[in-house]
mmCIF file of C-alpha atoms and ligand atoms in Angstrom:
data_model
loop_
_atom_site.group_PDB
_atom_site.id
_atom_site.type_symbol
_atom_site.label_atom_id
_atom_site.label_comp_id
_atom_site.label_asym_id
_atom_site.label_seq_id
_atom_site.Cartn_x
_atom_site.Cartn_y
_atom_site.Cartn_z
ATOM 1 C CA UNK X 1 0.000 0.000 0.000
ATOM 2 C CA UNK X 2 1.225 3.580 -0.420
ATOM 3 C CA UNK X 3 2.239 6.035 1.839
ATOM 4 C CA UNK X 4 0.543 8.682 0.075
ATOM 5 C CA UNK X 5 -2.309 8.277 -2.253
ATOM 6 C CA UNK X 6 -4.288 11.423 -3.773
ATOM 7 C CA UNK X 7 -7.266 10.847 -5.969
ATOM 8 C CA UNK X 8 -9.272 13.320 -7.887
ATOM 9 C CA UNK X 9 -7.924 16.507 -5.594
ATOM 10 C CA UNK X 10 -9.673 19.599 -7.432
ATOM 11 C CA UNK X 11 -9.328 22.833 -5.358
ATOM 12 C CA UNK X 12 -10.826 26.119 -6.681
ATOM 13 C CA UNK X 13 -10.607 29.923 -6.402
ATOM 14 C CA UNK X 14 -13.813 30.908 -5.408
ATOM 15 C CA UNK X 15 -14.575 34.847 -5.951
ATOM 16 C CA UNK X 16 -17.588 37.258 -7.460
ATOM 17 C CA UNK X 17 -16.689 39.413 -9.981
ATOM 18 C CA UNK X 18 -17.978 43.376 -10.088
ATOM 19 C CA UNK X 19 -21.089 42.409 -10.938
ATOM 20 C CA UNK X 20 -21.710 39.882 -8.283
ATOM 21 C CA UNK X 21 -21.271 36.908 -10.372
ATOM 22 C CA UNK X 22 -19.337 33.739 -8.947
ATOM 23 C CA UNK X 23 -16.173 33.215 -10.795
ATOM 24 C CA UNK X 24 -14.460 29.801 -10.388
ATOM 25 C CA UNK X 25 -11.179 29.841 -11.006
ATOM 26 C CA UNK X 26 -9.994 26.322 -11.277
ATOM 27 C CA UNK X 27 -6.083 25.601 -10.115
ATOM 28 C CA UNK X 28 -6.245 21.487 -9.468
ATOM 29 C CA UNK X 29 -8.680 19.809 -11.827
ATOM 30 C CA UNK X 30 -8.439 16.101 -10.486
ATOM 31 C CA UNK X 31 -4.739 15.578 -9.169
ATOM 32 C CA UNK X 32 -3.962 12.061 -8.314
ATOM 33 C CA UNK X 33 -0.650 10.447 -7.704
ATOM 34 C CA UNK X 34 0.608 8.377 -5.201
ATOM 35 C CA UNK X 35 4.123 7.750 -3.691
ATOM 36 C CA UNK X 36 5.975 4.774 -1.530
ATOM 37 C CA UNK X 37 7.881 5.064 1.394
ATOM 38 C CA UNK X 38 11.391 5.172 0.867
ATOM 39 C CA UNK X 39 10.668 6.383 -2.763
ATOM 40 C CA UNK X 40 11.206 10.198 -4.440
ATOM 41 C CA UNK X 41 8.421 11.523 -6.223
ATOM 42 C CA UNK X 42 9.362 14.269 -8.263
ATOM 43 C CA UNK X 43 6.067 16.993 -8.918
ATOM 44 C CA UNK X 44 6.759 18.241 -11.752
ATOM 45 C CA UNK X 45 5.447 21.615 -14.418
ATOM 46 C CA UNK X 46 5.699 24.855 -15.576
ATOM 47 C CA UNK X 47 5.009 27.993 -13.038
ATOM 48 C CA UNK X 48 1.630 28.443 -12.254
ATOM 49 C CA UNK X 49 0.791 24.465 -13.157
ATOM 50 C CA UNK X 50 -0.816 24.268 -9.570
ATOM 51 C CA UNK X 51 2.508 22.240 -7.610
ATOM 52 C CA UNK X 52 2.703 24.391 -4.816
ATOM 53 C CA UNK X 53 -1.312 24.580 -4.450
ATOM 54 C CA UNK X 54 -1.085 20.577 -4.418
ATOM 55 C CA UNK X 55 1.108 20.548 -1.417
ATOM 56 C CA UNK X 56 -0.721 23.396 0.531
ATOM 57 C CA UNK X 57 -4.276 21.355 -0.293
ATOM 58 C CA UNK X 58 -3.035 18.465 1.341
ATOM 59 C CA UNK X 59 -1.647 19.896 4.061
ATOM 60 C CA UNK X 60 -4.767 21.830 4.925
ATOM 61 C CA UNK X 61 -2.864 25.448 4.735
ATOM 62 C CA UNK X 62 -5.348 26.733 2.545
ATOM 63 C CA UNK X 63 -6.126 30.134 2.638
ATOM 64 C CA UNK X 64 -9.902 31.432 1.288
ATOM 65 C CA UNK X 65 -10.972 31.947 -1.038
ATOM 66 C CA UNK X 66 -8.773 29.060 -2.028
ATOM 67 C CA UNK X 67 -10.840 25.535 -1.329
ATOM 68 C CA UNK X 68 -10.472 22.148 -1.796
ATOM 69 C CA UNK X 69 -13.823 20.730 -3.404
ATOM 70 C CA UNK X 70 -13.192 17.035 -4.211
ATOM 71 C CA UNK X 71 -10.776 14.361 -3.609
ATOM 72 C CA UNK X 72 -9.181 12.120 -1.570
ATOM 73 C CA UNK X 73 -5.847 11.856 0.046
ATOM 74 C CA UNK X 74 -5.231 8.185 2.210
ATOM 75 C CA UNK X 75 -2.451 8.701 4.512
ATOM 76 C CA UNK X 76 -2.027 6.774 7.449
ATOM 77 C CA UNK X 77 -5.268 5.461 7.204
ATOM 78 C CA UNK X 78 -6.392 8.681 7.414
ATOM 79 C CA UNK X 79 -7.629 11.401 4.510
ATOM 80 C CA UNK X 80 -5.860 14.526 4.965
ATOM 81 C CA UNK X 81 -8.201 16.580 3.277
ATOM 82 C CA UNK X 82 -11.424 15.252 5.660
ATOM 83 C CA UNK X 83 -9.431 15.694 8.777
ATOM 84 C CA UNK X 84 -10.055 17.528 11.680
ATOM 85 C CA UNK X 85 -7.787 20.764 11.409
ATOM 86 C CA UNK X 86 -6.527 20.287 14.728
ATOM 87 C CA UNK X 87 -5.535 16.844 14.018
ATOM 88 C CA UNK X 88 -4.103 17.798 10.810
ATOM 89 C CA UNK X 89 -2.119 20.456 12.220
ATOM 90 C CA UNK X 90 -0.843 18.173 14.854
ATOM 91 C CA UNK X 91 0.095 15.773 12.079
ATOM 92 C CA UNK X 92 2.442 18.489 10.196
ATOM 93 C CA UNK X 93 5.712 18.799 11.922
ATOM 94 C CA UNK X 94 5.439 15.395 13.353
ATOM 95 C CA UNK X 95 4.136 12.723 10.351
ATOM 96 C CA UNK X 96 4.522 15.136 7.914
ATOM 97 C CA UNK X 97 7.416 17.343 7.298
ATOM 98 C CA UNK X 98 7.455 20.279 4.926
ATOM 99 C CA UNK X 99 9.992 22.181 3.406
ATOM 100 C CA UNK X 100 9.386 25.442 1.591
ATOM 101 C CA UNK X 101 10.857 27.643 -1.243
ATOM 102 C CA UNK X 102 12.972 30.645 0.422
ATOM 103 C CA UNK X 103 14.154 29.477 3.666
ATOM 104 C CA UNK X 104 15.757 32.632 4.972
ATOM 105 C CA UNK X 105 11.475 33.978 5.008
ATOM 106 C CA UNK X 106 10.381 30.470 6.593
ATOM 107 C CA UNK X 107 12.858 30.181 9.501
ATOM 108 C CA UNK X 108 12.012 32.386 12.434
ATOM 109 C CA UNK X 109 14.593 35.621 12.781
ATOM 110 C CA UNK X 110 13.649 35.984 16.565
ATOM 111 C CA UNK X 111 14.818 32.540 17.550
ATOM 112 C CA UNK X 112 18.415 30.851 17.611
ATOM 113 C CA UNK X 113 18.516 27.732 15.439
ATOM 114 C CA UNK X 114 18.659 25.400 18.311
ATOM 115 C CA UNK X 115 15.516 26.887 20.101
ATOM 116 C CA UNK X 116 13.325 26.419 16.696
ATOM 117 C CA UNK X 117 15.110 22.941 16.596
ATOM 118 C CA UNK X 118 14.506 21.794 19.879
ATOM 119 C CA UNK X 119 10.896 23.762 20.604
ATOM 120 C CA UNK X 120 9.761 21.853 17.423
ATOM 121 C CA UNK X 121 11.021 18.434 18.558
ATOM 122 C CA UNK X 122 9.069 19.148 21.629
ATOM 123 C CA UNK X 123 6.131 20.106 20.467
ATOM 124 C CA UNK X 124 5.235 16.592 19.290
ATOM 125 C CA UNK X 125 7.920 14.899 21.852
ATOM 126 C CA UNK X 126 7.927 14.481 25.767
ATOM 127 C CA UNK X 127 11.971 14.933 25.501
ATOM 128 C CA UNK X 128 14.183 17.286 27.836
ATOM 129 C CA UNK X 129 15.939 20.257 26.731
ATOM 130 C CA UNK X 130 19.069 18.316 27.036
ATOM 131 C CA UNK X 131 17.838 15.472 25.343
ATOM 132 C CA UNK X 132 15.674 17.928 22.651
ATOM 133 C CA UNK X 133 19.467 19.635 22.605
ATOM 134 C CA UNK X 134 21.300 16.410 21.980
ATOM 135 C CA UNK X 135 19.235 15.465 18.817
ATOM 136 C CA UNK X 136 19.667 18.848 17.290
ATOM 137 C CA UNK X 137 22.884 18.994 17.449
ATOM 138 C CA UNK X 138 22.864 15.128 16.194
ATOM 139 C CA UNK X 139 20.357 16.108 13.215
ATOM 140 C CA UNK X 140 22.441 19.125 11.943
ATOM 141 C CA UNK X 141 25.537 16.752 12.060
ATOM 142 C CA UNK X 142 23.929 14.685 10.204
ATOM 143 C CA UNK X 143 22.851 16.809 7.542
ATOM 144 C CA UNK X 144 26.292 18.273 6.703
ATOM 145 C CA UNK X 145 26.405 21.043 8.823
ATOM 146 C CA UNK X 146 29.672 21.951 10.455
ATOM 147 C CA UNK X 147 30.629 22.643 13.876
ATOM 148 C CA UNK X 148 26.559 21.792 15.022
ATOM 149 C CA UNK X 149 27.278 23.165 18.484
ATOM 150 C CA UNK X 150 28.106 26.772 17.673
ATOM 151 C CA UNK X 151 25.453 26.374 15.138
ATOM 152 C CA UNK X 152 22.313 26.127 17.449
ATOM 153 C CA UNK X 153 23.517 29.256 18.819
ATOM 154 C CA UNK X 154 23.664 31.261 15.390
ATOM 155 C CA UNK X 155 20.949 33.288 14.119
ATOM 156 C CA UNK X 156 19.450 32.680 10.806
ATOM 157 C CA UNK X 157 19.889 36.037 9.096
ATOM 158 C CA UNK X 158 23.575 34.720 10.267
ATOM 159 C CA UNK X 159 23.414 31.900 7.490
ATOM 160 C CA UNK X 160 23.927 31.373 3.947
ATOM 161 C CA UNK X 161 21.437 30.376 1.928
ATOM 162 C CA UNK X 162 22.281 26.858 1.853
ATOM 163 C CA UNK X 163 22.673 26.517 5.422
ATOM 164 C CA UNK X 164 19.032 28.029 5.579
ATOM 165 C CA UNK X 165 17.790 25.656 3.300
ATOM 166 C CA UNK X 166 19.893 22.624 5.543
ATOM 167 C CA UNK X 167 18.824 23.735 8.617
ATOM 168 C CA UNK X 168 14.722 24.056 7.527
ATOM 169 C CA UNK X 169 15.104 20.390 6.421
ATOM 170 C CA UNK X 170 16.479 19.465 9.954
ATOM 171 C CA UNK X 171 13.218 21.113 11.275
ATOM 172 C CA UNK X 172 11.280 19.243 8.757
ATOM 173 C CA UNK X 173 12.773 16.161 10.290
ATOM 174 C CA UNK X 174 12.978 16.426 13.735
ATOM 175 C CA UNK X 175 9.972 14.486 14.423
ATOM 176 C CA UNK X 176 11.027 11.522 12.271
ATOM 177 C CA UNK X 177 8.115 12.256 9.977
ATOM 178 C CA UNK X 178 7.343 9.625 6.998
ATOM 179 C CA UNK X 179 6.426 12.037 4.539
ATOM 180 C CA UNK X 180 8.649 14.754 3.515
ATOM 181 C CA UNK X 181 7.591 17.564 1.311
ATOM 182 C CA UNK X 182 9.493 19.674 -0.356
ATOM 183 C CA UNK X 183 8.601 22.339 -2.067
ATOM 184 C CA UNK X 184 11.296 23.831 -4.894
ATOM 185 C CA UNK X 185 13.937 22.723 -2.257
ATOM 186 C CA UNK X 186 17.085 24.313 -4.053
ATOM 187 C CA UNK X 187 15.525 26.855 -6.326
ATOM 188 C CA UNK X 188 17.676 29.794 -5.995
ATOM 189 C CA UNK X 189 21.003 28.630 -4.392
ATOM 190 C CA UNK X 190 23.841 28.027 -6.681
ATOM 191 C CA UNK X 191 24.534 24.648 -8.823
ATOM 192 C CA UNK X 192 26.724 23.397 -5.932
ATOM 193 C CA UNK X 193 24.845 23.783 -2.748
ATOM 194 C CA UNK X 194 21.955 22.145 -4.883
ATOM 195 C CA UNK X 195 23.365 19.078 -5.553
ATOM 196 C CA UNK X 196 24.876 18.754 -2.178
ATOM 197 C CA UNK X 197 21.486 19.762 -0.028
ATOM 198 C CA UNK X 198 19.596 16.833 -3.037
ATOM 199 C CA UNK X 199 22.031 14.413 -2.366
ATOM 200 C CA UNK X 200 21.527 14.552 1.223
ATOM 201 C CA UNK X 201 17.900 14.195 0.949
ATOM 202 C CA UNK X 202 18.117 11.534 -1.430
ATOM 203 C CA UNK X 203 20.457 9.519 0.879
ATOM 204 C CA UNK X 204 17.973 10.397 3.427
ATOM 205 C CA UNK X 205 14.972 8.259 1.645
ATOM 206 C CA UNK X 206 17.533 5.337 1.345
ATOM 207 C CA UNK X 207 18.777 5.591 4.780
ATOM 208 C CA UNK X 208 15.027 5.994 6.936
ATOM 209 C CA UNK X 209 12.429 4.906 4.739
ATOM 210 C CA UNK X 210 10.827 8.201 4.389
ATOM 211 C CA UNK X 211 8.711 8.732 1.602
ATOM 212 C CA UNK X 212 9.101 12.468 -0.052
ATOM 213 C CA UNK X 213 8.062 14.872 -2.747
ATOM 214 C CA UNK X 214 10.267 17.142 -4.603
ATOM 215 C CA UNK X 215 8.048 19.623 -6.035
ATOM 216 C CA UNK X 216 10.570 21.503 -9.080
ATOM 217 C CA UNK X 217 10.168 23.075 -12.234
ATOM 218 C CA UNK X 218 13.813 21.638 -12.900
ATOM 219 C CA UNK X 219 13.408 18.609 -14.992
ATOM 220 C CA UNK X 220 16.967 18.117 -14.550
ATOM 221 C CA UNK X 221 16.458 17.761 -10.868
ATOM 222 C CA UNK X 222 13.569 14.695 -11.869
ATOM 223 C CA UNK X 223 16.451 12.782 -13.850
ATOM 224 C CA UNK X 224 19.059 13.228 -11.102
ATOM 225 C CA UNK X 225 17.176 12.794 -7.764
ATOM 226 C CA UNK X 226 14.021 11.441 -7.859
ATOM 227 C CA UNK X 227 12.461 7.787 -8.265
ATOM 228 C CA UNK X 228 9.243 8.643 -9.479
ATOM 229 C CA UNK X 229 7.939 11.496 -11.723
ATOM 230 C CA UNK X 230 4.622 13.189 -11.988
ATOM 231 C CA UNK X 231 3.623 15.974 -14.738
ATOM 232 C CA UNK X 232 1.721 18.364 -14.047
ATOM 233 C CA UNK X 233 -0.334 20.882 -16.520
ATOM 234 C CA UNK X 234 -3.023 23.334 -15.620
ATOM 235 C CA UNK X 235 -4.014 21.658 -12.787
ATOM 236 C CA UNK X 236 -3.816 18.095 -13.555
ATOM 237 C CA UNK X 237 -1.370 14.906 -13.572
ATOM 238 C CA UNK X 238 -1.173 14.765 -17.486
ATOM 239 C CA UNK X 239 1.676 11.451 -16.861
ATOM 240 C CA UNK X 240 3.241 9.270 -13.949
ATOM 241 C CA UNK X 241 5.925 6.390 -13.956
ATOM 242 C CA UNK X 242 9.217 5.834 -13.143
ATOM 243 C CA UNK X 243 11.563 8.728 -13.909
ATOM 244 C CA UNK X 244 13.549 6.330 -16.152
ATOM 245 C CA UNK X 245 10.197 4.910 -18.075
ATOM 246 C CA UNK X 246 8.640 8.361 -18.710
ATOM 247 C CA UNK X 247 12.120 9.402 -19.963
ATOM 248 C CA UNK X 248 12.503 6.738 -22.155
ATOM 249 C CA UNK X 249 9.572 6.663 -23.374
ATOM 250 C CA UNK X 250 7.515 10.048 -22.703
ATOM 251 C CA UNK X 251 3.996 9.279 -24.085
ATOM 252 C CA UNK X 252 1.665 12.427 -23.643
ATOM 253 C CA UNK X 253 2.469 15.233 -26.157
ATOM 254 C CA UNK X 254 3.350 17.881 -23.517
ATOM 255 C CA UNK X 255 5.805 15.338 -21.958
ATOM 256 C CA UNK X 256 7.546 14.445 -24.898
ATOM 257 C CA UNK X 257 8.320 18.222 -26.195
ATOM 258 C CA UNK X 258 9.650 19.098 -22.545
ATOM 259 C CA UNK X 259 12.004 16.299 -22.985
ATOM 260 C CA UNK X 260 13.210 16.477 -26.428
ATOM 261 C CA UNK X 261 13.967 20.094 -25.403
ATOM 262 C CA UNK X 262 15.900 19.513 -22.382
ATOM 263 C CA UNK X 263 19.116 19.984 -23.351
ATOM 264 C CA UNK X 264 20.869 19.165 -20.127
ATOM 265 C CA UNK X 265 18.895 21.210 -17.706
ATOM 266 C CA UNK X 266 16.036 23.047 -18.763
ATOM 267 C CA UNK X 267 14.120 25.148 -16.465
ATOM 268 C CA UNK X 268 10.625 24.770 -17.225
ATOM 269 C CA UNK X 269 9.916 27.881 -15.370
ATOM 270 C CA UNK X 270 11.628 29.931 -18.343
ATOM 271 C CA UNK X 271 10.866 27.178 -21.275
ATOM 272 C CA UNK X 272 9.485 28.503 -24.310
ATOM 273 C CA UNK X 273 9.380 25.503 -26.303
ATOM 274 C CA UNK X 274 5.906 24.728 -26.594
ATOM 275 C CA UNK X 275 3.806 27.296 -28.362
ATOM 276 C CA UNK X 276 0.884 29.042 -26.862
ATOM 277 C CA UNK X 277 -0.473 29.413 -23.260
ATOM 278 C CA UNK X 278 -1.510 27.447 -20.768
ATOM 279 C CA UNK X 279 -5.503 27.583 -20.381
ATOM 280 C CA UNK X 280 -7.573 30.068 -18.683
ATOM 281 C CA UNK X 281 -8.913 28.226 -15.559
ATOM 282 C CA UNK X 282 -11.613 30.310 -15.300
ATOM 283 C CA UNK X 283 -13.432 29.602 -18.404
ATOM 284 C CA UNK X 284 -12.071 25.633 -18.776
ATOM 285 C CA UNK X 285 -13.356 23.318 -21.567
ATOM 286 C CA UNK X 286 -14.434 20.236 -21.335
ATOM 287 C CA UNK X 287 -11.609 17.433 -22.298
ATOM 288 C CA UNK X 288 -8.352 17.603 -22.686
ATOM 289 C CA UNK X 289 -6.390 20.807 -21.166
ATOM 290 C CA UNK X 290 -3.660 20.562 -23.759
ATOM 291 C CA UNK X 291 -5.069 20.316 -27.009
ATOM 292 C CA UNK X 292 -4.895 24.046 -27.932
ATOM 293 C CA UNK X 293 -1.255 23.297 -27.778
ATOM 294 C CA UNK X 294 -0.813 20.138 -28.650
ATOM 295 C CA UNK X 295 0.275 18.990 -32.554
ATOM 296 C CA UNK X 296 -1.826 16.169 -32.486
ATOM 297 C CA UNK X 297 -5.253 16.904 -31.191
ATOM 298 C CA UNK X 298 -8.026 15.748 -32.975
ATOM 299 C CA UNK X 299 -11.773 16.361 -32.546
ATOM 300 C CA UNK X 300 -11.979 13.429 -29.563
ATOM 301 C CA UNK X 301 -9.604 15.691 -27.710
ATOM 302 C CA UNK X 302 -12.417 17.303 -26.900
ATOM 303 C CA UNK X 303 -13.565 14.978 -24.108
ATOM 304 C CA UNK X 304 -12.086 14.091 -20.990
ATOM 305 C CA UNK X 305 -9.180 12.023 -21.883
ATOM 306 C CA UNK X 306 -8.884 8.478 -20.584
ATOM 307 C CA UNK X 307 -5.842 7.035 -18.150
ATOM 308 C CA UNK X 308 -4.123 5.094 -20.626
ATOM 309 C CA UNK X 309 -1.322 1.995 -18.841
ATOM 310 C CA UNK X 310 2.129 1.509 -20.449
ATOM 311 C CA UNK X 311 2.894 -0.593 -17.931
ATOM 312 C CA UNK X 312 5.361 -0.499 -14.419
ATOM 313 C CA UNK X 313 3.025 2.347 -13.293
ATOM 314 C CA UNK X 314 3.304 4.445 -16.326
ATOM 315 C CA UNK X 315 0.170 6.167 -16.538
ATOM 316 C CA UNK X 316 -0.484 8.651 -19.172
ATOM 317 C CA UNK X 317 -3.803 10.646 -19.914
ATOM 318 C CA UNK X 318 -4.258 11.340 -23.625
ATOM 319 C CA UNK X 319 -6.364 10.449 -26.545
ATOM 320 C CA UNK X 320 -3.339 9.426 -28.628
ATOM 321 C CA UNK X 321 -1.451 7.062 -26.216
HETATM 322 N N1 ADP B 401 -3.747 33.150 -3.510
HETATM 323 C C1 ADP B 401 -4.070 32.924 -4.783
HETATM 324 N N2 ADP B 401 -5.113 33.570 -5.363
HETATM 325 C C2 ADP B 401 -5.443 33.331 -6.654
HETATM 326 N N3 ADP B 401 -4.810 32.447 -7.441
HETATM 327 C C3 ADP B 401 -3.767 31.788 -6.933
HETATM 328 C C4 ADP B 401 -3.333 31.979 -5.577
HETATM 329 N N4 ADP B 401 -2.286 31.154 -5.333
HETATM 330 C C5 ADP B 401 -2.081 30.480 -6.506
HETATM 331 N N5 ADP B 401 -2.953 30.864 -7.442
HETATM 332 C C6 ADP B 401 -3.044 30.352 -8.822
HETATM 333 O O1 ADP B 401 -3.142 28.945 -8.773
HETATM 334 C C7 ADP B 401 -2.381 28.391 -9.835
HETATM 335 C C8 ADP B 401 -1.397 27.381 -9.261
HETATM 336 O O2 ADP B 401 -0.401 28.056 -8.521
HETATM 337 P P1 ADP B 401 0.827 27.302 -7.842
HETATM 338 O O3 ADP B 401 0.349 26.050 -7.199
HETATM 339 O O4 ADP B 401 1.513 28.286 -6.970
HETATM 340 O O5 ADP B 401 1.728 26.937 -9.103
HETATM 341 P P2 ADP B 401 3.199 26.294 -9.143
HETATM 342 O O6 ADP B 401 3.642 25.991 -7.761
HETATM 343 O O7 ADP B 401 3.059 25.084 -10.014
HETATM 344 O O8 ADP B 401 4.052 27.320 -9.828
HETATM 345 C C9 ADP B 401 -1.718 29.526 -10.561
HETATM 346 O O9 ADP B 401 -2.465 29.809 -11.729
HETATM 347 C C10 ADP B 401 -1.786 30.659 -9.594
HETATM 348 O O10 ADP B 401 -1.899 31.887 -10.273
HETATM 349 MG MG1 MG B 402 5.218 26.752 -6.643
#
């Protein structure tokens, strides 16, 4: 059974517009994936594709007029997006870890390192300071940061960006969580500290068992790091597999053009390979998302495309597989 299994998540933007009308603006339009412990998914799209609004959906950090509407999302026996919000907030920190884009922003300036380290750990823990102090110091070893005990004195407007980034994946993982999400993890530190801080968490996986989610618009990052791969395009999972089956063989149209045109490392973020524009989510069609885009669309394109198997959990949705 999976860790983590999302079905048919579809979270809207709910507004009126000047003349009172509702206006739905649709960001996830039936996401479903799921992911193994001890695996690396890599979520991956273009900017605006609705990655970042899959993690805060199933993590219940939602803000209106945002809302989840449908969906499912089985972990731990439990569905994360029917869950008590005290419950689910008690979850977060301790089951589920999360790690966000610009550290420096997430980490709290008015607290040394070790107090966020060691008030997190007991939040979820019955531990002593010392003891609470003792695993800090252990976890920042661990994750490649030098000299750990004049660390959990420093502040964090103190560190560099990649010890930011380092030290909000220790807090992520204080608690021993089994899910670990991590949201454009490296974006914005240089080539280097990248690879170092994805190594680690990839060793990580091996090493505890944890499952985790790389959310990037690096496709590079997919090849490198992760197990797993999902696509994402306006709001939907347009392919899944195993990073090395969807590269080999990349099956749905949108796919295959963002990896014939990854040269090495393309940022999808900046990619201008694919003429057109994503679709307006306010105003979506019926059927396939793509098919403005997409060379081969036909007139069956417009209807909901089916979930077509290639086999080894390669799933791709699209008339023409
Ligand atoms: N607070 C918000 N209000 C309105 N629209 C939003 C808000 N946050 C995100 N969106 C929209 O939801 C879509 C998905 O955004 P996001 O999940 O952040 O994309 P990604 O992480 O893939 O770049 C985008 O079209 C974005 O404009
Ligand atoms: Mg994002």
């Amino acid at each position: 059974m999976s860790l983590l299994s999302v079905e048919n998540l579809h979270t809207h933007f709910i507004s009126r517009d000047l003349d009172n009308r509702i206006r739905v603006f649709r960001a996830l339009n039936g996401v479903s994936f799921t992911l193994d412990a001890g695996h690396v998914l890599g979520l991956v799209g273009e900017t605006g594709a609705g990655k970042s609004l899959t993690a805060t959906s199933l993590l219940g950090l939602l803000r209106p007029p945002a809302k989840v509407v449908a969906g499912r999302a089985m972990f731990a026996g439990q569905d994360l997006l029917a869950m008590d919000p005290d419950a689910l907030n008690a979850m977060r920190g301790r089951d589920i870890g999360l790690v966000t884009q610009s550290p420096k922003s997430s980490l709290d300036p008015l607290s040394r390192i070790g107090d966020q380290l060691i008030r997190i750990l007991r939040a979820h823990a019955k531990v002593s300071v010392a003891e609470a102090r003792a695993r800090a110091e252990k976890m920042l070893d661990s994750l490649g940061i030098p000299d750990p005990v004049a660390r959990m004195r420093a502040w964090p407007h103190e560190l560099s960006g990649g010890m930011a980034q380092r030290v909000l994946i220790a807090l992520a993982l204080m608690n021993a969580p089994r899910l670990l999400i991590a949201d454009e993890p490296t974006t914005g530190l240089d080539v280097t500290v990248q690879a170092q801080i994805l190594d680690l968490l990839r060793d990580l996986v091996r090493r505890t068992g944890v499952g985790a989610m790389i959310i990037t618009h690096d496709l590079g990052v997919v090849a490198h790091y992760c197990d797993r791969m999902a696509v994402m395009y306006a709001g939907a999972i347009v392919e899944a597999g195993p990073v090395s089956a969807v590269f080999a063989r990349p099956t749905h149209p949108y796919t295959a053009n963002l990896i014939a045109a990854t040269p090495e490392r393309l940022r999808l973020g900046s990619a201008r390979s694919i003429g057109g524009a994503p679709p307006n989510l306010l105003a979506l069609p019926e059927g396939c998302a793509f098919r403005d885009r997409c060379p081969m669309a036909g007139a069956d394109c417009a209807t909901p495309p089916p979930a077509v198997a290639l086999g080894a959990g390669h799933v791709v949705h699209c008339h023409r597989a």
